[in-house]
Short mmCIF file of C-alpha atoms in Angstrom, two decimals:
data_model
loop_
_atom_site.label_atom_id
_atom_site.label_comp_id
_atom_site.label_asym_id
_atom_site.label_seq_id
_atom_site.Cartn_x
_atom_site.Cartn_y
_atom_site.Cartn_z
CA UNK A 8 34.18 10.31 -14.72
CA UNK A 9 31.42 9.80 -11.78
CA UNK A 10 28.56 11.90 -11.89
CA UNK A 11 26.60 13.01 -8.60
CA UNK A 12 22.92 12.40 -8.43
CA UNK A 13 21.14 15.28 -6.67
CA UNK A 14 17.79 16.37 -5.40
CA UNK A 15 16.35 18.34 -7.97
CA UNK A 16 14.75 21.89 -7.30
CA UNK A 17 11.77 21.27 -5.67
CA UNK A 18 8.22 23.02 -6.26
CA UNK A 19 7.25 26.21 -4.85
CA UNK A 20 6.46 25.99 -1.11
CA UNK A 21 7.99 22.45 -0.41
CA UNK A 22 11.30 22.51 1.77
CA UNK A 23 12.32 19.16 1.77
CA UNK A 24 11.39 15.70 0.54
CA UNK A 25 11.67 12.02 1.70
CA UNK A 26 13.37 9.08 -0.09
CA UNK A 27 10.46 6.88 -0.75
CA UNK A 28 11.98 4.02 -2.71
CA UNK A 29 14.96 3.06 -4.78
CA UNK A 30 13.91 1.48 -8.03
CA UNK A 31 17.32 0.41 -8.63
CA UNK A 32 20.04 -1.42 -6.90
CA UNK A 33 23.52 -0.10 -6.09
CA UNK A 34 25.65 -1.78 -8.84
CA UNK A 35 22.92 -2.11 -11.15
CA UNK A 36 23.29 -1.12 -15.07
CA UNK A 37 20.73 1.57 -15.71
CA UNK A 38 19.69 3.14 -19.27
CA UNK A 39 19.21 6.86 -19.83
CA UNK A 40 16.51 8.72 -18.30
CA UNK A 41 15.21 5.39 -16.47
CA UNK A 42 14.00 6.29 -12.79
CA UNK A 43 16.28 5.58 -10.27
CA UNK A 44 14.32 6.50 -7.29
CA UNK A 45 11.26 8.26 -5.92
CA UNK A 46 11.09 11.28 -3.66
CA UNK A 47 7.76 12.01 -1.68
CA UNK A 48 6.74 15.39 -0.57
CA UNK A 49 3.83 16.66 1.08
CA UNK A 50 1.99 17.28 -2.21
CA UNK A 51 3.61 14.87 -5.12
CA UNK A 52 5.91 11.84 -5.97
CA UNK A 53 8.91 12.95 -8.07
CA UNK A 54 11.06 10.30 -9.89
CA UNK A 55 14.88 11.07 -10.38
CA UNK A 56 16.17 9.89 -13.78
CA UNK A 57 19.61 8.41 -14.88
CA UNK A 58 21.28 11.31 -16.53
CA UNK A 59 22.87 8.74 -19.02
CA UNK A 60 23.58 4.99 -19.60
CA UNK A 61 25.59 3.64 -16.99
CA UNK A 62 25.94 2.00 -13.50
CA UNK A 63 24.47 3.01 -9.99
CA UNK A 64 27.75 3.08 -8.40
CA UNK A 65 26.79 4.03 -4.87
CA UNK A 66 23.71 4.94 -2.86
CA UNK A 67 24.34 7.69 -0.32
CA UNK A 68 20.76 8.30 0.99
CA UNK A 69 18.54 5.47 2.19
CA UNK A 70 14.80 4.86 1.98
CA UNK A 71 13.20 6.94 4.70
CA UNK A 72 15.94 9.76 4.65
CA UNK A 73 14.94 13.52 4.45
CA UNK A 74 16.56 15.54 1.60
CA UNK A 75 16.47 18.89 0.53
CA UNK A 76 16.96 20.37 -3.11
CA UNK A 77 20.79 19.90 -4.17
CA UNK A 78 21.64 16.92 -1.57
CA UNK A 79 23.72 14.26 -3.13
CA UNK A 80 21.53 11.26 -3.35
CA UNK A 81 23.76 8.66 -5.08
CA UNK A 82 26.99 8.42 -7.49
CA UNK A 83 26.76 7.52 -11.15
CA UNK A 84 29.46 6.06 -13.64
CA UNK A 85 28.43 6.42 -17.02
CA UNK A 86 29.15 3.14 -19.05
CA UNK A 87 28.02 2.62 -22.61
CA UNK A 88 28.16 -1.18 -22.63
CA UNK A 89 26.48 -3.33 -20.21
CA UNK A 90 28.61 -5.21 -17.89
CA UNK A 91 27.73 -8.96 -17.75
CA UNK A 92 28.58 -9.51 -14.08
CA UNK A 93 26.09 -6.64 -13.24
CA UNK A 94 23.31 -8.39 -15.48
CA UNK A 95 23.75 -11.67 -13.40
CA UNK A 96 22.47 -9.82 -10.46
CA UNK A 97 18.63 -10.22 -9.31
CA UNK A 98 17.04 -7.33 -11.18
CA UNK A 99 14.35 -6.63 -8.58
CA UNK A 100 14.44 -3.10 -9.57
CA UNK A 101 13.35 -3.60 -13.20
CA UNK A 102 10.59 -5.65 -11.80
CA UNK A 103 9.26 -2.64 -9.81
CA UNK A 104 9.88 -0.29 -12.61
CA UNK A 105 7.20 -2.14 -14.70
CA UNK A 106 4.58 -0.55 -12.65
CA UNK A 107 3.06 2.98 -12.56
CA UNK A 108 4.25 5.60 -9.69
CA UNK A 109 0.88 5.13 -7.75
CA UNK A 110 1.43 1.27 -7.82
CA UNK A 111 5.02 1.66 -6.68
CA UNK A 112 3.64 4.03 -3.90
CA UNK A 113 0.91 1.44 -2.86
CA UNK A 114 3.42 -1.40 -2.85
CA UNK A 115 5.94 0.76 -0.68
CA UNK A 116 3.24 1.69 1.71
CA UNK A 117 1.90 -1.86 2.11
CA UNK A 118 5.40 -3.35 2.49
CA UNK A 119 5.02 -5.39 -0.41
CA UNK A 120 8.03 -6.55 -2.73
CA UNK A 121 7.65 -7.33 -6.51
CA UNK A 122 8.82 -10.92 -5.86
CA UNK A 123 5.25 -11.29 -3.95
CA UNK A 124 3.21 -10.19 -6.75
CA UNK A 125 2.09 -11.98 -9.97
CA UNK A 126 1.84 -9.25 -12.43
CA UNK A 127 -1.41 -9.39 -14.81
CA UNK A 128 -0.91 -6.36 -16.93
CA UNK A 129 -0.02 -6.16 -20.71
CA UNK A 130 3.96 -7.14 -20.77
CA UNK A 131 4.17 -8.06 -17.32
CA UNK A 132 2.99 -4.84 -15.89
CA UNK A 133 1.99 -4.76 -12.14
CA UNK A 134 -1.61 -3.27 -11.84
CA UNK A 135 -3.32 -2.17 -8.62
CA UNK A 136 -5.76 -5.37 -8.33
CA UNK A 137 -2.38 -7.48 -8.27
CA UNK A 138 -1.36 -5.50 -5.28
CA UNK A 139 -4.89 -6.19 -3.97
CA UNK A 140 -4.70 -10.01 -4.63
CA UNK A 141 -1.67 -10.08 -2.53
CA UNK A 142 -3.44 -8.57 0.60
CA UNK A 143 -6.55 -11.02 0.05
CA UNK A 144 -4.14 -14.15 0.20
CA UNK A 145 -2.62 -12.82 3.33
CA UNK A 146 -5.59 -11.73 5.14
CA UNK A 147 -5.21 -8.28 6.21
CA UNK A 148 -1.44 -7.92 5.55
CA UNK A 149 -0.53 -10.26 8.51
CA UNK A 150 2.06 -12.36 5.88
CA UNK A 151 2.93 -9.58 3.62
CA UNK A 152 6.56 -8.22 3.87
CA UNK A 153 6.76 -5.99 6.95
CA UNK A 154 8.10 -2.37 6.29
CA UNK A 155 11.22 -1.95 8.14
CA UNK A 156 9.73 0.56 10.52
CA UNK A 157 6.37 -1.34 11.06
CA UNK A 158 5.60 -3.07 14.28
CA UNK A 159 3.10 -5.78 15.37
CA UNK A 160 0.91 -4.83 18.47
CA UNK A 161 -0.40 -7.77 20.43
CA UNK A 162 -3.82 -6.77 22.17
CA UNK A 163 -4.71 -10.25 22.93
CA UNK A 164 -4.06 -14.05 21.75
CA UNK A 165 -6.19 -13.47 18.77
CA UNK A 166 -6.40 -9.80 18.24
CA UNK A 167 -3.44 -8.36 16.83
CA UNK A 168 -2.58 -5.02 15.02
CA UNK A 169 0.19 -3.98 12.86
CA UNK A 170 1.28 -0.37 12.98
CA UNK A 171 2.91 1.18 9.87
CA UNK A 172 4.26 4.63 9.45
CA UNK A 173 2.23 7.13 6.84
CA UNK A 174 4.22 8.51 4.18
CA UNK A 175 4.22 12.44 4.30
CA UNK A 176 1.96 12.50 1.30
CA UNK A 177 -0.75 10.32 2.92
CA UNK A 178 -0.25 12.31 6.26
CA UNK A 179 -1.27 15.62 4.18
CA UNK A 180 -4.15 13.61 2.83
CA UNK A 181 -5.43 12.45 6.14
CA UNK A 182 -5.10 16.05 7.52
CA UNK A 183 -7.23 17.58 4.53
CA UNK A 184 -9.94 14.75 4.84
CA UNK A 185 -10.04 15.68 8.38
CA UNK A 186 -10.49 19.47 7.45
CA UNK A 187 -13.11 18.52 5.15
CA UNK A 188 -14.85 16.63 7.69
CA UNK A 189 -15.27 19.38 10.17
CA UNK A 190 -16.41 21.94 7.42
CA UNK A 191 -18.58 19.67 5.46
CA UNK A 192 -22.09 18.33 6.27
CA UNK A 193 -21.80 14.27 6.99
CA UNK A 194 -24.28 12.54 4.83
CA UNK A 195 -25.79 8.88 4.57
CA UNK A 196 -26.03 7.14 1.10
CA UNK A 197 -28.30 4.26 0.83
CA UNK A 198 -27.84 1.38 -1.69
CA UNK A 199 -30.14 -1.39 -2.64
CA UNK A 200 -29.14 -4.97 -2.49
CA UNK A 201 -31.07 -8.02 -4.20
CA UNK A 202 -31.65 -10.03 -0.99
CA UNK A 203 -33.81 -12.97 -2.74
CA UNK A 204 -31.40 -15.55 -2.35
CA UNK A 205 -30.99 -14.72 1.68
CA UNK A 206 -34.70 -14.57 1.91
CA UNK A 207 -35.06 -18.19 0.34
CA UNK A 208 -32.23 -19.38 2.61
CA UNK A 209 -33.80 -17.69 5.47
CA UNK A 210 -37.05 -19.46 5.10
CA UNK A 211 -35.61 -22.92 4.60
CA UNK A 212 -33.53 -22.78 7.78
CA UNK A 213 -35.75 -20.72 9.79
CA UNK A 214 -37.69 -23.48 11.86
CA UNK A 215 -34.69 -25.51 12.37
CA UNK A 216 -32.56 -22.14 13.70
CA UNK A 217 -35.39 -21.23 16.02
CA UNK A 218 -35.78 -24.63 17.28
CA UNK A 219 -31.85 -24.88 18.03
CA UNK A 220 -31.66 -21.28 19.36
CA UNK A 221 -35.06 -20.02 20.67
CA UNK A 222 -34.73 -17.07 18.34
CA UNK A 223 -35.90 -16.04 14.69
CA UNK A 224 -33.34 -16.08 12.17
CA UNK A 225 -33.12 -12.33 10.93
CA UNK A 226 -31.38 -10.64 8.09
CA UNK A 227 -28.90 -8.91 10.91
CA UNK A 228 -26.95 -11.97 10.92
CA UNK A 229 -26.32 -11.90 7.25
CA UNK A 230 -25.53 -8.27 7.24
CA UNK A 231 -23.03 -8.55 9.69
CA UNK A 232 -21.36 -11.66 8.18
CA UNK A 233 -21.17 -9.58 4.92
CA UNK A 234 -19.62 -6.71 6.61
CA UNK A 235 -16.87 -8.82 8.14
CA UNK A 236 -16.12 -10.51 4.94
CA UNK A 237 -15.78 -7.01 3.19
CA UNK A 238 -13.53 -5.83 6.07
CA UNK A 239 -11.26 -8.82 5.29
CA UNK A 240 -11.04 -8.11 1.77
CA UNK A 241 -10.24 -4.23 2.15
CA UNK A 242 -8.24 -4.13 5.46
CA UNK A 243 -7.77 -0.30 5.01
CA UNK A 244 -11.38 -0.01 5.92
CA UNK A 245 -10.68 -1.76 9.30
CA UNK A 246 -7.67 0.41 10.08
CA UNK A 247 -7.43 3.67 12.09
CA UNK A 248 -5.02 6.65 12.41
CA UNK A 249 -2.98 7.03 15.43
CA UNK A 250 -0.71 10.03 15.36
CA UNK A 251 1.33 9.57 12.12
CA UNK A 252 0.69 5.82 11.94
CA UNK A 253 -2.01 3.74 10.25
CA UNK A 254 -2.95 0.73 12.58
CA UNK A 255 -4.27 -2.12 10.59
CA UNK A 256 -6.48 -4.30 12.77
CA UNK A 257 -6.34 -8.04 12.52
CA UNK A 258 -10.03 -8.32 14.32
CA UNK A 259 -13.28 -7.19 13.44
CA UNK A 260 -15.46 -5.71 16.06
CA UNK A 261 -19.29 -4.81 14.85
CA UNK A 262 -21.80 -3.20 17.11
CA UNK A 263 -25.25 -3.96 16.42
CA UNK A 264 -28.48 -2.36 18.14
CA UNK A 265 -30.91 -4.75 19.59
CA UNK A 266 -34.14 -4.41 21.06
#
């Protein structure tokens, strides 16, 4: 007997949801209560579990589709004994399952597959810093697996941007942050940093630098270099929102006031 996997009742005030990601593949064996997919709304991410032990027979709604309560997402066939032919398949879904919903959402949003990640958590669990490690190695996501809807915008030979659609949840967060910015006071924070090593370095090379460039070696050069390296490590800070998309910039423009 085949069971229809349907969209569950959505929370109050939520009309529809988007299929964020399938955690299991079509034809894959699934244990009872194991999450099959994630649905994303404006407010929360919902997991839809398997109703019994069995096989995910057919996926009817693809990632990115908009669905409402009661829509049929997939067909599921109860099966008590695991099929050896199914077991031989590449179980990417089970790898992704070994991560928290927030980590899976981060992987989906950034177009990172489980095969790209080296899990460092207990029992092979994927952690947030594992995703950050992938981003660091690929220098602002340039070599990360592209989201099917993302596009690279060339704005010059060495100045490239990557456009990635925001999820509905992220759109709502951006909207709330913008409202808060309009209604709240903008403050500046100050942090103290030990510059002893930079001071010694500056003193060592000051004379040589001034002779070569006709200007003194100030602290601003070190600040700009540190800011650039920080933006490389955390590309989200170097991104901007345009419409419903996030545009990740592969270049670093820093303005400095000079006399």
